[in-house]
Structures are given as C-alpha cells and as structure tokens.
mmCIF file of C-alpha atoms in Angstrom:
data_model
loop_
_atom_site.group_PDB
_atom_site.id
_atom_site.type_symbol
_atom_site.label_atom_id
_atom_site.label_comp_id
_atom_site.label_asym_id
_atom_site.label_seq_id
_atom_site.Cartn_x
_atom_site.Cartn_y
_atom_site.Cartn_z
ATOM 1 C CA MET A 1 -3.413 8.682 -32.012
ATOM 2 C CA ILE A 2 -0.701 10.446 -30.507
ATOM 3 C CA ARG A 3 0.034 9.276 -26.928
ATOM 4 C CA PRO A 4 3.077 10.223 -25.495
ATOM 5 C CA GLY A 5 5.173 8.582 -22.733
ATOM 6 C CA LEU A 6 8.297 6.331 -23.036
ATOM 7 C CA ALA A 7 7.035 2.811 -22.045
ATOM 8 C CA ARG A 8 5.795 1.319 -25.318
ATOM 9 C CA ILE A 9 8.718 2.519 -27.579
ATOM 10 C CA GLY A 10 10.940 0.732 -24.663
ATOM 11 C CA GLN A 11 8.646 -2.653 -24.895
ATOM 12 C CA LEU A 12 9.227 -2.330 -28.437
ATOM 13 C CA LEU A 13 12.809 -1.860 -28.749
ATOM 14 C CA GLN A 14 13.619 -4.195 -25.751
ATOM 15 C CA TYR A 15 15.429 -7.121 -28.160
ATOM 16 C CA THR A 16 16.950 -4.362 -30.646
ATOM 17 C CA ALA A 17 20.638 -3.046 -30.338
ATOM 18 C CA PHE A 18 21.637 -0.037 -30.473
ATOM 19 C CA PRO A 19 25.255 -0.244 -31.671
ATOM 20 C CA TRP A 20 25.171 3.527 -33.353
ATOM 21 C CA ARG A 21 24.644 6.969 -31.626
ATOM 22 C CA ALA A 22 22.558 9.512 -32.173
ATOM 23 C CA VAL A 23 22.363 12.907 -32.751
ATOM 24 C CA HIS A 24 19.021 14.114 -31.611
ATOM 25 C CA VAL A 25 17.126 17.202 -32.821
ATOM 26 C CA ALA A 26 14.188 18.969 -31.448
ATOM 27 C CA GLY A 27 12.276 22.231 -31.877
ATOM 28 C CA THR A 28 9.372 23.940 -33.851
ATOM 29 C CA ASN A 29 10.583 25.269 -36.837
ATOM 30 C CA GLY A 30 13.996 24.093 -38.673
ATOM 31 C CA LYS A 31 14.151 20.170 -37.638
ATOM 32 C CA GLY A 32 14.266 18.816 -40.455
ATOM 33 C CA SER A 33 16.304 20.832 -42.450
ATOM 34 C CA VAL A 34 19.142 20.919 -39.651
ATOM 35 C CA CYS A 35 18.733 17.034 -39.502
ATOM 36 C CA ALA A 36 19.126 16.949 -43.230
ATOM 37 C CA TYR A 37 22.130 18.824 -42.942
ATOM 38 C CA ILE A 38 23.892 17.113 -40.266
ATOM 39 C CA SER A 39 23.102 14.136 -42.477
ATOM 40 C CA ALA A 40 24.813 15.129 -45.663
ATOM 41 C CA MET A 41 27.726 16.750 -43.364
ATOM 42 C CA LEU A 42 28.609 13.339 -41.596
ATOM 43 C CA HIS A 43 28.273 11.438 -44.686
ATOM 44 C CA ALA A 44 30.512 13.571 -46.715
ATOM 45 C CA ALA A 45 32.547 13.094 -43.453
ATOM 46 C CA LYS A 46 32.814 9.499 -44.466
ATOM 47 C CA VAL A 47 30.679 8.149 -41.292
ATOM 48 C CA LYS A 48 27.658 5.724 -41.981
ATOM 49 C CA THR A 49 24.729 7.770 -40.863
ATOM 50 C CA GLY A 50 20.740 7.069 -40.901
ATOM 51 C CA ARG A 51 18.565 9.921 -40.625
ATOM 52 C CA PHE A 52 14.572 9.817 -39.338
ATOM 53 C CA THR A 53 12.430 12.601 -39.898
ATOM 54 C CA SER A 54 8.427 13.129 -39.356
ATOM 55 C CA PRO A 55 6.597 13.822 -41.928
ATOM 56 C CA HIS A 56 7.398 11.423 -44.980
ATOM 57 C CA LEU A 57 7.444 13.336 -47.692
ATOM 58 C CA ILE A 58 5.881 11.473 -50.536
ATOM 59 C CA ASP A 59 6.017 7.809 -49.157
ATOM 60 C CA ARG A 60 5.735 6.470 -45.611
ATOM 61 C CA TRP A 61 9.085 4.722 -45.907
ATOM 62 C CA ASP A 62 11.335 7.962 -47.382
ATOM 63 C CA CYS A 63 11.267 9.554 -43.706
ATOM 64 C CA ILE A 64 14.027 6.928 -43.128
ATOM 65 C CA THR A 65 17.827 7.019 -44.697
ATOM 66 C CA ILE A 66 20.578 5.300 -44.445
ATOM 67 C CA ASP A 67 23.690 6.872 -46.415
ATOM 68 C CA GLU A 68 21.594 9.585 -47.824
ATOM 69 C CA GLN A 69 19.220 7.215 -49.634
ATOM 70 C CA VAL A 70 15.912 6.524 -48.735
ATOM 71 C CA ILE A 71 15.366 3.150 -47.564
ATOM 72 C CA ASP A 72 14.305 0.190 -49.906
ATOM 73 C CA GLU A 73 10.186 -0.330 -49.285
ATOM 74 C CA THR A 74 10.761 -4.243 -49.061
ATOM 75 C CA ARG A 75 13.221 -3.503 -45.898
ATOM 76 C CA PHE A 76 10.981 -1.118 -44.344
ATOM 77 C CA ARG A 77 7.829 -3.485 -44.456
ATOM 78 C CA GLU A 78 9.678 -6.326 -43.104
ATOM 79 C CA VAL A 79 11.025 -4.688 -40.613
ATOM 80 C CA GLU A 80 8.150 -2.971 -39.676
ATOM 81 C CA LYS A 81 5.878 -6.194 -40.096
ATOM 82 C CA ALA A 82 8.106 -7.869 -37.296
ATOM 83 C CA LEU A 83 7.802 -5.338 -35.252
ATOM 84 C CA LEU A 84 3.890 -5.124 -35.357
ATOM 85 C CA ASN A 85 4.166 -9.228 -34.847
ATOM 86 C CA ARG A 86 5.715 -8.250 -31.972
ATOM 87 C CA ASP A 87 3.709 -5.498 -30.715
ATOM 88 C CA LEU A 88 0.620 -7.669 -30.653
ATOM 89 C CA ALA A 89 2.328 -11.292 -29.167
ATOM 90 C CA ASP A 90 3.512 -8.746 -26.344
ATOM 91 C CA GLY A 91 0.183 -6.536 -26.399
ATOM 92 C CA ILE A 92 1.799 -3.038 -26.479
ATOM 93 C CA GLU A 93 -0.794 -1.358 -28.210
ATOM 94 C CA ALA A 94 2.397 0.959 -29.593
ATOM 95 C CA SER A 95 1.342 4.044 -31.756
ATOM 96 C CA GLU A 96 1.755 4.623 -35.275
ATOM 97 C CA PHE A 97 4.549 6.961 -34.526
ATOM 98 C CA GLU A 98 6.052 4.532 -32.004
ATOM 99 C CA LEU A 99 5.833 1.865 -34.174
ATOM 100 C CA LEU A 100 7.293 3.844 -36.889
ATOM 101 C CA THR A 101 10.690 5.445 -34.881
ATOM 102 C CA ALA A 102 10.870 1.549 -33.779
ATOM 103 C CA THR A 103 11.356 0.560 -37.165
ATOM 104 C CA ALA A 104 13.947 3.243 -37.875
ATOM 105 C CA PHE A 105 15.978 2.250 -35.342
ATOM 106 C CA GLU A 106 15.940 -1.343 -35.833
ATOM 107 C CA LEU A 107 16.724 -0.251 -39.499
ATOM 108 C CA PHE A 108 19.894 1.776 -38.185
ATOM 109 C CA ALA A 109 20.881 -1.191 -35.882
ATOM 110 C CA GLN A 110 20.537 -3.620 -39.083
ATOM 111 C CA GLU A 111 22.119 -1.697 -41.321
ATOM 112 C CA LYS A 112 25.788 -1.215 -39.047
ATOM 113 C CA VAL A 113 24.648 2.815 -38.851
ATOM 114 C CA GLU A 114 27.746 4.866 -36.945
ATOM 115 C CA VAL A 115 25.616 7.994 -36.052
ATOM 116 C CA GLY A 116 21.585 8.248 -36.617
ATOM 117 C CA ILE A 117 20.075 11.759 -37.044
ATOM 118 C CA VAL A 118 16.855 11.519 -35.115
ATOM 119 C CA GLU A 119 14.173 14.503 -35.139
ATOM 120 C CA VAL A 120 11.997 14.483 -32.473
ATOM 121 C CA GLY A 121 8.253 13.588 -33.597
ATOM 122 C CA LEU A 122 6.547 16.301 -31.101
ATOM 123 C CA GLY A 123 7.833 18.199 -27.972
ATOM 124 C CA GLY A 124 10.680 16.160 -26.957
ATOM 125 C CA ARG A 125 10.581 14.701 -23.079
ATOM 126 C CA TYR A 126 7.979 12.259 -23.934
ATOM 127 C CA ASP A 127 8.674 11.799 -27.268
ATOM 128 C CA ALA A 128 9.060 8.374 -28.588
ATOM 129 C CA THR A 129 12.690 9.223 -30.285
ATOM 130 C CA ASN A 130 13.920 10.140 -26.793
ATOM 131 C CA VAL A 131 14.353 6.685 -25.889
ATOM 132 C CA ILE A 132 17.606 7.631 -26.819
ATOM 133 C CA VAL A 133 19.509 7.671 -23.718
ATOM 134 C CA HIS A 134 23.576 8.532 -24.961
ATOM 135 C CA PRO A 135 23.453 11.130 -27.675
ATOM 136 C CA LEU A 136 26.596 12.397 -28.932
ATOM 137 C CA VAL A 137 24.930 15.573 -29.329
ATOM 138 C CA THR A 138 21.297 17.163 -29.048
ATOM 139 C CA VAL A 139 19.963 20.561 -30.632
ATOM 140 C CA ILE A 140 17.071 22.881 -30.284
ATOM 141 C CA THR A 141 16.159 24.774 -33.092
ATOM 142 C CA LYS A 142 13.798 27.858 -33.270
ATOM 143 C CA ILE A 143 10.920 27.476 -30.962
ATOM 144 C CA GLY A 144 7.581 29.131 -31.419
ATOM 145 C CA LYS A 145 3.851 28.175 -30.030
ATOM 146 C CA ASP A 146 2.958 24.836 -31.998
ATOM 147 C CA HIS A 147 0.333 21.594 -30.395
ATOM 148 C CA GLN A 148 -0.237 23.814 -27.264
ATOM 149 C CA SER A 149 -3.261 20.987 -26.767
ATOM 150 C CA LEU A 150 -0.232 18.579 -25.958
ATOM 151 C CA LEU A 151 2.956 20.994 -24.719
ATOM 152 C CA GLY A 152 1.064 23.800 -23.088
ATOM 153 C CA VAL A 153 -0.104 27.268 -23.575
ATOM 154 C CA THR A 154 2.811 29.363 -22.819
ATOM 155 C CA ILE A 155 6.292 29.478 -24.273
ATOM 156 C CA LYS A 156 8.146 28.489 -20.769
ATOM 157 C CA GLU A 157 6.091 25.275 -20.912
ATOM 158 C CA ILE A 158 6.482 24.142 -24.645
ATOM 159 C CA THR A 159 10.161 24.547 -24.262
ATOM 160 C CA SER A 160 10.736 22.228 -21.303
ATOM 161 C CA HIS A 161 9.073 19.181 -23.385
ATOM 162 C CA LYS A 162 11.696 20.501 -26.187
ATOM 163 C CA ALA A 163 14.431 20.951 -23.464
ATOM 164 C CA GLY A 164 13.503 17.480 -22.273
ATOM 165 C CA ILE A 165 16.008 15.608 -24.692
ATOM 166 C CA MET A 166 19.420 17.233 -23.436
ATOM 167 C CA LYS A 167 21.257 14.479 -21.489
ATOM 168 C CA PRO A 168 23.440 15.000 -18.580
ATOM 169 C CA GLY A 169 27.054 15.866 -19.793
ATOM 170 C CA VAL A 170 26.374 15.777 -23.681
ATOM 171 C CA THR A 171 27.106 19.387 -25.772
ATOM 172 C CA CYS A 172 23.352 20.760 -26.403
ATOM 173 C CA VAL A 173 23.768 23.024 -29.683
ATOM 174 C CA VAL A 174 21.227 26.213 -29.313
ATOM 175 C CA ASP A 175 19.555 28.498 -31.482
ATOM 176 C CA ALA A 176 20.387 31.863 -29.485
ATOM 177 C CA THR A 177 17.908 33.451 -31.809
ATOM 178 C CA ASN A 178 15.203 32.283 -29.376
ATOM 179 C CA SER A 179 13.797 34.147 -26.855
ATOM 180 C CA ASP A 180 14.677 34.753 -23.581
ATOM 181 C CA ASP A 181 12.110 32.941 -22.128
ATOM 182 C CA VAL A 182 13.401 29.903 -24.179
ATOM 183 C CA LEU A 183 16.867 30.338 -23.650
ATOM 184 C CA SER A 184 16.194 30.741 -19.616
ATOM 185 C CA VAL A 185 14.661 27.581 -19.787
ATOM 186 C CA VAL A 186 17.042 25.619 -22.089
ATOM 187 C CA GLU A 187 19.956 27.300 -19.337
ATOM 188 C CA ALA A 188 17.587 25.861 -16.745
ATOM 189 C CA VAL A 189 17.045 22.150 -17.467
ATOM 190 C CA ALA A 190 20.519 22.267 -18.248
ATOM 191 C CA ASP A 191 21.838 23.353 -15.286
ATOM 192 C CA GLU A 192 19.148 21.066 -13.552
ATOM 193 C CA ILE A 193 20.446 17.804 -15.144
ATOM 194 C CA GLN A 194 24.264 19.010 -15.979
ATOM 195 C CA ALA A 195 24.002 19.214 -19.553
ATOM 196 C CA GLY A 196 26.306 20.960 -22.002
ATOM 197 C CA PRO A 197 28.008 22.541 -22.802
ATOM 198 C CA LEU A 198 25.704 24.764 -24.682
ATOM 199 C CA VAL A 199 27.147 25.960 -27.692
ATOM 200 C CA LEU A 200 24.933 28.656 -28.978
ATOM 201 C CA VAL A 201 24.519 29.845 -32.420
ATOM 202 C CA PRO A 202 25.006 32.146 -33.313
ATOM 203 C CA ASN A 203 27.511 33.042 -31.302
ATOM 204 C CA LYS A 204 26.618 36.607 -29.730
ATOM 205 C CA ASP A 205 30.308 38.233 -29.989
ATOM 206 C CA ASP A 206 31.377 36.418 -32.900
ATOM 207 C CA GLY A 207 28.363 35.922 -35.037
ATOM 208 C CA PHE A 208 28.374 32.839 -37.839
ATOM 209 C CA ASP A 209 32.107 31.116 -38.345
ATOM 210 C CA THR A 210 34.005 32.619 -40.556
ATOM 211 C CA ALA A 211 33.947 29.158 -42.398
ATOM 212 C CA LEU A 212 30.287 29.476 -43.030
ATOM 213 C CA GLN A 213 29.811 32.827 -44.674
ATOM 214 C CA GLU A 214 31.047 31.935 -47.738
ATOM 215 C CA PHE A 215 29.167 29.234 -47.964
ATOM 216 C CA PHE A 216 25.922 31.260 -46.972
ATOM 217 C CA THR A 217 27.112 34.227 -49.945
ATOM 218 C CA GLU A 218 27.209 31.406 -52.430
ATOM 219 C CA GLN A 219 23.697 29.915 -51.653
ATOM 220 C CA ASN A 220 22.229 32.728 -50.881
ATOM 221 C CA LEU A 221 20.767 31.703 -48.031
ATOM 222 C CA GLU A 222 18.097 33.315 -45.928
ATOM 223 C CA ARG A 223 18.883 34.580 -42.100
ATOM 224 C CA HIS A 224 16.699 31.425 -41.190
ATOM 225 C CA GLN A 225 18.516 28.701 -43.097
ATOM 226 C CA GLN A 226 21.879 30.389 -42.284
ATOM 227 C CA ILE A 227 21.372 29.631 -38.710
ATOM 228 C CA ASN A 228 20.018 26.086 -39.465
ATOM 229 C CA VAL A 229 22.883 25.196 -41.363
ATOM 230 C CA SER A 230 25.172 26.605 -38.663
ATOM 231 C CA LEU A 231 23.384 24.555 -36.010
ATOM 232 C CA ALA A 232 23.940 21.273 -38.157
ATOM 233 C CA TYR A 233 27.734 22.135 -38.815
ATOM 234 C CA HIS A 234 28.471 22.882 -35.042
ATOM 235 C CA ALA A 235 26.193 19.767 -34.289
ATOM 236 C CA ALA A 236 28.294 17.681 -36.833
ATOM 237 C CA LYS A 237 31.833 19.479 -35.897
ATOM 238 C CA VAL A 238 31.071 18.137 -32.180
ATOM 239 C CA VAL A 239 30.443 14.382 -33.672
ATOM 240 C CA SER A 240 33.356 14.838 -35.976
ATOM 241 C CA LYS A 241 35.822 16.024 -33.260
ATOM 242 C CA GLN A 242 34.774 13.305 -31.091
ATOM 243 C CA ARG A 243 35.945 10.872 -33.958
ATOM 244 C CA ALA A 244 38.964 12.428 -35.095
ATOM 245 C CA PRO A 245 40.449 15.559 -32.999
ATOM 246 C CA SER A 246 42.196 16.958 -35.746
ATOM 247 C CA PHE A 247 39.221 16.436 -38.455
ATOM 248 C CA ASP A 248 39.474 18.973 -41.676
ATOM 249 C CA THR A 249 35.438 20.484 -40.669
ATOM 250 C CA ALA A 250 35.770 22.001 -44.282
ATOM 251 C CA VAL A 251 34.428 18.526 -45.297
ATOM 252 C CA LEU A 252 31.411 19.362 -43.455
ATOM 253 C CA ILE A 253 30.915 22.503 -45.678
ATOM 254 C CA ASP A 254 31.362 20.353 -49.010
ATOM 255 C CA GLY A 255 28.281 17.848 -47.642
ATOM 256 C CA ALA A 256 26.111 20.904 -47.071
ATOM 257 C CA ARG A 257 26.450 21.953 -50.709
ATOM 258 C CA ARG A 258 24.508 18.187 -51.493
ATOM 259 C CA VAL A 259 21.800 18.632 -49.341
ATOM 260 C CA ASN A 260 18.417 19.104 -51.253
ATOM 261 C CA TRP A 261 15.080 19.368 -48.842
ATOM 262 C CA PRO A 262 12.220 19.774 -50.784
ATOM 263 C CA GLY A 263 9.332 21.656 -49.815
ATOM 264 C CA ARG A 264 10.828 24.778 -48.033
ATOM 265 C CA LEU A 265 11.507 28.178 -49.974
ATOM 266 C CA GLN A 266 11.271 25.567 -52.961
ATOM 267 C CA SER A 267 10.580 27.139 -56.680
ATOM 268 C CA LEU A 268 8.795 24.203 -58.578
ATOM 269 C CA SER A 269 7.471 23.715 -61.714
ATOM 270 C CA ILE A 270 3.994 22.538 -62.585
ATOM 271 C CA ALA A 271 3.819 22.915 -65.772
ATOM 272 C CA THR A 272 2.931 19.645 -66.738
ATOM 273 C CA LEU A 273 0.221 19.390 -64.437
ATOM 274 C CA ILE A 274 -1.515 22.901 -65.533
ATOM 275 C CA GLY A 275 0.096 24.146 -68.105
ATOM 276 C CA ARG A 276 1.439 27.108 -66.480
ATOM 277 C CA GLU A 277 4.978 27.988 -67.542
ATOM 278 C CA GLU A 278 6.002 30.512 -64.417
ATOM 279 C CA PRO A 279 7.510 28.382 -61.402
ATOM 280 C CA VAL A 280 5.289 28.470 -57.716
ATOM 281 C CA LEU A 281 6.980 28.837 -54.418
ATOM 282 C CA LEU A 282 6.417 26.149 -52.337
ATOM 283 C CA ASP A 283 7.120 26.065 -48.252
ATOM 284 C CA GLY A 284 5.488 23.786 -45.644
ATOM 285 C CA ALA A 285 5.027 26.642 -43.457
ATOM 286 C CA HIS A 286 2.657 25.438 -40.885
ATOM 287 C CA ASN A 287 2.640 28.179 -38.202
ATOM 288 C CA ALA A 288 2.702 31.375 -36.961
ATOM 289 C CA GLN A 289 6.519 31.305 -36.471
ATOM 290 C CA SER A 290 7.092 29.759 -39.826
ATOM 291 C CA ALA A 291 4.298 31.775 -41.845
ATOM 292 C CA GLU A 292 6.340 34.986 -40.630
ATOM 293 C CA VAL A 293 9.442 33.993 -42.251
ATOM 294 C CA LEU A 294 7.814 33.098 -45.542
ATOM 295 C CA GLY A 295 5.893 36.145 -45.406
ATOM 296 C CA SER A 296 8.981 38.405 -45.538
ATOM 297 C CA PHE A 297 10.608 36.167 -47.969
ATOM 298 C CA VAL A 298 7.405 36.905 -50.382
ATOM 299 C CA ASN A 299 7.284 40.485 -49.766
ATOM 300 C CA LYS A 300 11.288 40.607 -50.506
ATOM 301 C CA THR A 301 11.506 38.300 -53.428
ATOM 302 C CA ILE A 302 7.992 37.913 -55.589
ATOM 303 C CA ARG A 303 5.439 40.424 -54.227
ATOM 304 C CA SER A 304 5.622 43.653 -56.496
ATOM 305 C CA GLU A 305 3.003 46.694 -56.498
ATOM 306 C CA SER A 306 1.607 45.572 -59.888
ATOM 307 C CA HIS A 307 1.411 41.820 -58.690
ATOM 308 C CA SER A 308 -0.561 40.836 -55.843
ATOM 309 C CA VAL A 309 0.002 37.322 -54.441
ATOM 310 C CA THR A 310 -2.058 33.938 -55.376
ATOM 311 C CA TRP A 311 -1.928 31.568 -52.191
ATOM 312 C CA VAL A 312 -2.953 27.943 -52.305
ATOM 313 C CA MET A 313 -3.528 27.003 -48.908
ATOM 314 C CA ALA A 314 -4.234 23.914 -46.679
ATOM 315 C CA VAL A 315 -4.036 23.714 -43.110
ATOM 316 C CA SER A 316 -3.901 21.211 -40.012
ATOM 317 C CA LEU A 317 -6.838 20.954 -37.589
ATOM 318 C CA GLY A 318 -5.899 22.761 -34.660
ATOM 319 C CA LYS A 319 -3.676 25.903 -36.237
ATOM 320 C CA GLU A 320 -4.365 29.156 -35.289
ATOM 321 C CA LEU A 321 -5.684 30.550 -38.997
ATOM 322 C CA ARG A 322 -6.398 33.954 -38.040
ATOM 323 C CA GLU A 323 -2.309 34.354 -36.956
ATOM 324 C CA LEU A 324 -1.455 32.060 -39.744
ATOM 325 C CA LEU A 325 -2.989 34.510 -42.578
ATOM 326 C CA SER A 326 -2.360 37.551 -41.294
ATOM 327 C CA PHE A 327 1.503 36.927 -41.279
ATOM 328 C CA LEU A 328 1.163 35.818 -45.207
ATOM 329 C CA CYS A 329 -1.801 37.749 -47.068
ATOM 330 C CA GLN A 330 -2.696 41.480 -47.962
ATOM 331 C CA PRO A 331 -5.919 42.968 -48.751
ATOM 332 C CA ALA A 332 -5.204 42.220 -52.345
ATOM 333 C CA ASP A 333 -4.319 38.888 -52.368
ATOM 334 C CA SER A 334 -6.117 35.611 -53.507
ATOM 335 C CA ILE A 335 -7.075 32.654 -51.759
ATOM 336 C CA VAL A 336 -7.588 29.585 -52.728
ATOM 337 C CA ALA A 337 -8.425 26.781 -50.042
ATOM 338 C CA VAL A 338 -7.795 23.077 -49.679
ATOM 339 C CA GLU A 339 -7.786 20.198 -48.155
ATOM 340 C CA PHE A 340 -4.928 18.193 -48.099
ATOM 341 C CA SER A 341 -5.525 14.245 -48.457
ATOM 342 C CA PRO A 342 -5.292 11.488 -45.505
ATOM 343 C CA VAL A 343 -1.866 10.902 -44.239
ATOM 344 C CA ASP A 344 -0.507 7.568 -44.751
ATOM 345 C CA GLY A 345 0.507 6.460 -40.980
ATOM 346 C CA MET A 346 -1.079 9.343 -39.167
ATOM 347 C CA PRO A 347 -4.757 8.855 -39.029
ATOM 348 C CA TRP A 348 -5.165 11.545 -36.106
ATOM 349 C CA VAL A 349 -4.015 14.350 -38.671
ATOM 350 C CA SER A 350 -6.655 15.796 -40.459
ATOM 351 C CA PRO A 351 -7.638 18.912 -42.579
ATOM 352 C CA THR A 352 -9.091 22.179 -41.506
ATOM 353 C CA LYS A 353 -12.464 22.487 -43.683
ATOM 354 C CA SER A 354 -11.541 24.769 -46.814
ATOM 355 C CA ARG A 355 -14.477 26.915 -46.197
ATOM 356 C CA GLU A 356 -13.331 28.000 -42.700
ATOM 357 C CA ILE A 357 -9.932 29.303 -44.133
ATOM 358 C CA ILE A 358 -12.417 31.092 -46.683
ATOM 359 C CA GLU A 359 -14.403 32.770 -43.761
ATOM 360 C CA THR A 360 -11.087 33.332 -42.031
ATOM 361 C CA ALA A 361 -9.607 35.526 -45.156
ATOM 362 C CA GLN A 362 -13.211 37.052 -45.431
ATOM 363 C CA GLY A 363 -13.359 38.200 -41.623
ATOM 364 C CA MET A 364 -9.517 39.637 -41.847
ATOM 365 C CA GLY A 365 -10.210 41.884 -45.311
ATOM 366 C CA VAL A 366 -8.720 39.591 -47.725
ATOM 367 C CA LEU A 367 -10.596 41.216 -50.694
ATOM 368 C CA GLY A 368 -9.407 39.327 -53.789
ATOM 369 C CA LEU A 369 -10.296 35.979 -55.522
ATOM 370 C CA LEU A 370 -11.368 33.500 -52.379
ATOM 371 C CA HIS A 371 -12.250 30.016 -53.705
ATOM 372 C CA ASP A 372 -13.317 27.077 -51.918
ATOM 373 C CA ALA A 373 -11.393 23.786 -53.978
ATOM 374 C CA GLY A 374 -12.578 21.333 -51.142
ATOM 375 C CA GLN A 375 -10.403 18.195 -51.524
ATOM 376 C CA ASP A 376 -9.677 18.966 -55.417
ATOM 377 C CA ILE A 377 -6.170 19.845 -55.083
ATOM 378 C CA LEU A 378 -5.511 19.836 -58.864
ATOM 379 C CA GLY A 379 -8.413 22.201 -59.223
ATOM 380 C CA ALA A 380 -6.713 24.304 -56.604
ATOM 381 C CA LEU A 381 -3.826 24.962 -58.648
ATOM 382 C CA GLN A 382 -6.127 25.321 -61.952
ATOM 383 C CA ALA A 383 -7.739 28.148 -59.781
ATOM 384 C CA ALA A 384 -4.792 30.023 -58.557
ATOM 385 C CA ALA A 385 -3.772 29.777 -62.181
ATOM 386 C CA VAL A 386 -6.677 31.578 -63.155
ATOM 387 C CA ALA A 387 -6.392 34.244 -60.249
ATOM 388 C CA ALA A 388 -2.454 34.539 -60.543
ATOM 389 C CA ALA A 389 -2.953 35.266 -64.720
ATOM 390 C CA GLY A 390 0.943 34.581 -64.556
ATOM 391 C CA GLY A 391 1.884 36.357 -61.038
ATOM 392 C CA PRO A 392 3.211 34.731 -58.231
ATOM 393 C CA ILE A 393 1.481 31.879 -56.892
ATOM 394 C CA VAL A 394 2.465 30.324 -53.168
ATOM 395 C CA ILE A 395 1.465 27.039 -51.999
ATOM 396 C CA CYS A 396 1.822 26.599 -48.114
ATOM 397 C CA GLY A 397 0.188 25.723 -45.193
ATOM 398 C CA SER A 398 1.219 22.632 -44.300
ATOM 399 C CA LEU A 399 3.659 20.035 -45.127
ATOM 400 C CA TYR A 400 0.879 17.630 -46.070
ATOM 401 C CA LEU A 401 0.057 19.488 -48.930
ATOM 402 C CA ALA A 402 3.691 20.050 -50.278
ATOM 403 C CA SER A 403 3.502 15.826 -50.476
ATOM 404 C CA ASP A 404 0.012 16.134 -52.462
ATOM 405 C CA ILE A 405 1.658 18.055 -54.831
ATOM 406 C CA PHE A 406 4.851 15.811 -55.082
ATOM 407 C CA ARG A 407 2.526 12.945 -55.303
ATOM 408 C CA LEU A 408 0.749 14.643 -58.359
ATOM 409 C CA LEU A 409 3.952 15.605 -59.981
ATOM 410 C CA ARG A 410 5.068 11.744 -59.758
ATOM 411 C CA ALA A 411 2.165 10.525 -60.967
ATOM 412 C CA LYS A 412 2.064 12.600 -64.440
ATOM 413 C CA LYS A 413 5.491 11.992 -64.411
ATOM 414 C CA ASN A 414 4.928 8.134 -64.864
ATOM 415 C CA ALA A 415 1.865 8.416 -66.826
ATOM 416 C CA ALA A 416 4.165 10.036 -69.371
ATOM 417 C CA ALA A 417 6.909 7.384 -69.108
ATOM 418 C CA LEU A 418 4.532 5.148 -70.151
ATOM 419 C CA LEU A 419 3.629 6.593 -73.190
#
C-alpha cells in the first residue's frame, strides 16, 4: 500500500544515526539512471557510497548497493528483520516501502557510507525518502504526467510534489529541458524556501560542459541519456568540490564509463530462452514521456520499410494505455501482450490485463498480429519470435516485465551450470 507521509518513517528511524550525507534525486523519468551515474562517479572519486533506487531489478535487496556492490542478502534480511520488529513493538504500521527505505538508511549507517545516493520512490514532498533533512545536493530530472491519482492531474501539481525535496541553501541540479510550467514551479519553490542555487542542465547559453562532449560521442548516447549523465556529473561535482575544492573532475567521467544500468535501451540476447539468434531491445519505458523517447529511438535505429516492429508489452494497472501505445506502435506492427509477475515487496503493484492491451491496440488500428499471452512470459517471447521472423522485437511497458525477463535468463543460466 502507498501511504504518503513522513511520520511513520521518522518513527522507524528515530534510533538510526545519520553519519552519511545524501544526494537526493526526484523526477518522473531518468531518476534511476542519474543515481547510477552519480554513484559510479563518486565511487571513482574514492568516496564510500551507498545507493538506494526503486524498484528492485531481480531481487528485493538489489535496490541497495554499497560501493557499487549489491548488499549481501543475509545482511539485508538481518537489518530488515530488526526494523520489522521495531515496527511491531512500537505499533508504527509502516508501509513496505517505508520499511525498505529504513533498511537502506540503516545499512548506510552500519556500513559507514560517506554519501548515499537516494532515489525518490513516488513524488517527493511526502515520500519516505524525504526524511533526509540536510542533503549535499538535490536533483530534479525530467518531469511528466504519471501517478496522477496521487500527485495531481496537472504538471504543476506533480512538479510541486517533486520539488518538495529541495532544501534551504542546498544546490539543486535541474533538467533544463523540462517544460516552462515545470521550471516555473521549481523556481517558485526554490524562492519560497530559499533553496539553491539552481543549476540548469544543459546550460541555456553553453549547452553541455566540454568535458562531457567526448564522453557522449564515445558512448554514442541518445539525447536523454546525455542529459541524465550531465545531471549526474554536475551533482557529483557539487559533492566533490565540497569535499576537496581542487578536485579533478575528469575522475568523474572515468566513473561514468563503468556504469551498467540494465533495462534501458538494452540490446539483449534471449537465445538461451527461445533460440532466437537476433538480440531484442529491452526498455523499461512505462509512461507517455518515456514511451515517446523509446518510440523515437526505435524509429531511428531498428524500424525499416522491410521490417515492422513486434512489441512484447506489459503495463502497470492505471497507466494511460492509448497514450503509451500512440508513441510506440504503427499500423503494421505486432503486439504480444502479457502480464508481469507479482512484485516481491510491492503488493500494491499489479499489471493491466493483457486482453485490455490487445483491445486498446485493436481500437487504435494496429493491424499486425495481436496475441494475448496472459501470464505466460516465456510463451510471449516465443510468440513474438514467430511473429517477428528475425525482425526487430522490443520488450517494454514496465520495469517489472524487464525483471521477469532477467529472472528467466538467470534461471536458465543456473540450470545450465548444474549440467
């Protein structure tokens, strides 16, 4: 259950020390990527880091890392159990996400982390992570419409929630490609609480820092990826300069080269699962804004006159299906709809019925194969491979579907190792 508010997380953490300082990241899209880059950059700068992002990718504890390594399952469960006992003893009735956040913060303290990079779960102002009082720097990534039932229907209302992570006197790095409505709200909140300075990225006059340009070319990054890296770079630079004014920021670029952030425009082999030799494209695009980016990338890189696109798609309940599909699908495309598995530790998350995805696509005039795979994810991949006949396959709609794919691949790998 999602229960916004800071009282319960405050009670859970009342006995927890906060010797570490935070980089706090909010936004609709790109938050996790920005956190991954900041963490890698600071780790390269010899800063002992912790990272807390959500949702988890494969296992519930992989959302917490210490010095770029996923926390040991045993350590995670030990700390989680202690906090569960505290929750019961004090009658706090914390939500699953509040307990997870408290577990991450307690682990940061016990592992003697210097800087914790923390992704907001939902919104910002009333998110459990906003128990952080004195961050080193805050970051606001691209903001779009998502979770309107909780954050408000207008972009200004949504932005007001996300801007709630800003703190008086604390630098905030902001994605300058946000709409004027977003930027006006961010600036108004900053003025109201005397947050700042605001660092707009890319800079209106100079664009991206010269130090980043070669890296973008070297990595062949898309525009939105360039912005996310630049946001991370400027945030990491704020932290580094506070620690050592003469710090060589070239180290941060070296750190960025080591980032591996699965499920985002990822070329992936699923040969071990279904025998298809050609890789598929896997992306967690799950709202209109991220679907627009994915659709543009697909049209530019893998769609052709000779090959329509086959989409394998699962979507969380409550998403705007028609808007999502409008950015992705063309009339000749095929869609294999599927439902992702129950999400460990997140019982409030459920998939849209696969038949609803198919019915929506039919109503929008998609003329290719429309296959309802129900809950059979492996069957969905097999059906997509048949429909694509060697052509492009894109798996998208939810990071929870990406998680299911990664678990299938891991299970296959583990089974092969036993032979």
